């Protein structure tokens, strides 16, 4: 007998290996189990792969004398169960990605490296009879480390926790050699059944309908996909919680997927305050050992509630009972590299696989999900009201063509354009005076998006990308003599440069930062609302974007400051749009959010509207009514009017109708081929050759090759090709025949070709 092994190599095939002599000689002659890891020689490398089948020598297409034996088996039992292997096969087929590479994406890195799965549970503790007197006076550093361990009490702590705290492995070893401490393996006890920590709320009728439907699906053990379509603040979380309760009480696990940004401690707290349960958080900031620990906890069933970002949908679960995808429309669910999966799609597949309900919750469903409702593939549950007194915010347009934007005198006496109309500034003032908070949304960080020479038109561009450099500048810091915060930076490749004092082309000193980012907007608001010389009351201006929240605890501090509830202006990027609950924000201002309605990307109106509604949803979440002001230069734009007057759903349904007429996704199915290389000519040529290899009879629309939206990025050139099909099967049939030969084309040799199924942008 032979074993078939999937290896982490970019080849669309698996490999046969025989058993080593000692294994064949042993009396029980056990085959390595399917789903377990083996170490094998591959060319000159040693690789770790997963056994996916047992085959006989006759079934193998490799001559017997060419077959090498495996080096060793790493697991006695499978580490991937049949369901996980089926998931891997499905991912490989649907995304046209090599099986071995799919498995490499699924497995945590320590598992890929062949480490034992229970490696982490090594704990260290101080031997019971040891006291402080057992130290010689000169072993200061050892004593220090000993004291650190002592803080953990008699059971000590796991090695990875200790290392994280700054202990050193060498010292642990020394202390062990001296007979002061010992290592031990903690056997995990099965977690106790989940208990309610707090009473559930009384549901309103809409919530009750949703919970009943989900619980019924859970009880009948039939897969059902739900679109929980609830306006912001309608209490979707309470629906999740009460549906979870039934599932957890049945002893099943619940997986909750959240977008990257929401993963603050608040996310955990929402669930921990309701259930006394073993909750595991899975996100990109975990160390390798923590990730493996989480993986193991999910696989063994120790984890009862699992909260994770995108990749958590690929974890193994012992007894999965429910999947919740919160903010299911969010772009972060689409992996944009290697295996380009969409976590919501994978969640639906896994629901089907495990016969469990899956909830896609959002206030702004994607057109894909609305189409699935139309097709009868998702059950829609609507929440149209906010519980209690909270009312959805009213939306209002400000015609920025009719009134000029407010000019504000700055410290140097010059007048600056604030970019905000007088009526918007008036509304901000009124809100602050009423003791409430204001959120001003601007989805552009930095000071200004362009540095321009007024004399010759030169612009500061990134030498490596087709992009302007963003001006980062902080005049408050400048005035206090700190210049480190002024520089030009490319937001695509992180290239940085000094801000020139004269134009490099014409020598003019007339360089001007054009446009407005969050820093500049904050400064402008500062000049109006926080200037001790002109304003009676000083209001805090809190800037919230990736630049101000980079430090580990800064977001926490900002969050606390806002939640104290004092009047303040929050200036934020899309970081602010998602899921946060600030009850004192009653006014949301969008000075230029509607620009996306003009973009060339056909998906832009959908994404712009989602963002606007999410941001608007921050207003009026407490008992006070909320207001949203949208400043626009295109007040007649039909889409914008539809969104403001009729709400997101009618807007989205109209867009969906438009897509149908134009044959665009989700009314057609897309695959995007991207090609990256050193020259644009080479990438375009490879795609032309690829087109020539398409089967002669196919029903696909072929668009391209064209330059990618940003064709030069990080000194590499990108071209792309789009395939559109009326029918999903047709598309995949062509791809199955075509894609692997395309990768082998001579012109593709020094290029990077990638295939993106159901791409979200092109
Ligand atoms: P969403 O996630 O839909 O935006 P949340 O789940 O954050 O909304 O709910 C908004 C607020 O409404 C929360 O403060 C929540 O505690 C409250 N809430 C939800 N359901 C109820 C209910 N049935 N009765 C009273 N308050 C509720
Ligand atoms: Zn110039
Ligand atoms: Zn760049």
PDB file of C-alpha atoms and ligand atoms in Angstrom, residues 462-467 469 490-495 710 712-715, ligand 3:
ATOM      1  CA  UNK A 462       5.566  58.103  -5.372  1.00  0.00           C
ATOM      2  CA  UNK A 463       8.560  56.913  -7.414  1.00  0.00           C
ATOM      3  CA  UNK A 464       7.403  53.346  -7.000  1.00  0.00           C
ATOM      4  CA  UNK A 465       3.626  53.621  -7.527  1.00  0.00           C
ATOM      5  CA  UNK A 466       1.056  55.351  -9.700  1.00  0.00           C
ATOM      6  CA  UNK A 467       0.016  57.444  -6.758  1.00  0.00           C
ATOM      7  CA  UNK A 469       2.349  61.007  -1.873  1.00  0.00           C
ATOM      8  CA  UNK A 490       2.941  56.700  -0.067  1.00  0.00           C
ATOM      9  CA  UNK A 491      -0.056  54.922   1.416  1.00  0.00           C
ATOM     10  CA  UNK A 492       0.419  52.013  -0.950  1.00  0.00           C
ATOM     11  CA  UNK A 493       4.073  51.071  -0.474  1.00  0.00           C
ATOM     12  CA  UNK A 494       5.055  53.155   2.586  1.00  0.00           C
ATOM     13  CA  UNK A 495       7.769  55.042   0.692  1.00  0.00           C
ATOM     14  CA  UNK A 710      -3.026  51.176 -10.145  1.00  0.00           C
ATOM     15  CA  UNK A 712       2.445  50.456 -11.071  1.00  0.00           C
ATOM     16  CA  UNK A 713       2.690  49.550  -7.434  1.00  0.00           C
ATOM     17  CA  UNK A 714       5.850  49.096  -5.420  1.00  0.00           C
ATOM     18  CA  UNK A 715       7.887  49.188  -8.663  1.00  0.00           C
TER      19      UNK A 715
HETATM   20 ZN1  LIG B   3       4.285  53.923  -3.395  1.00  0.00          ZN
END
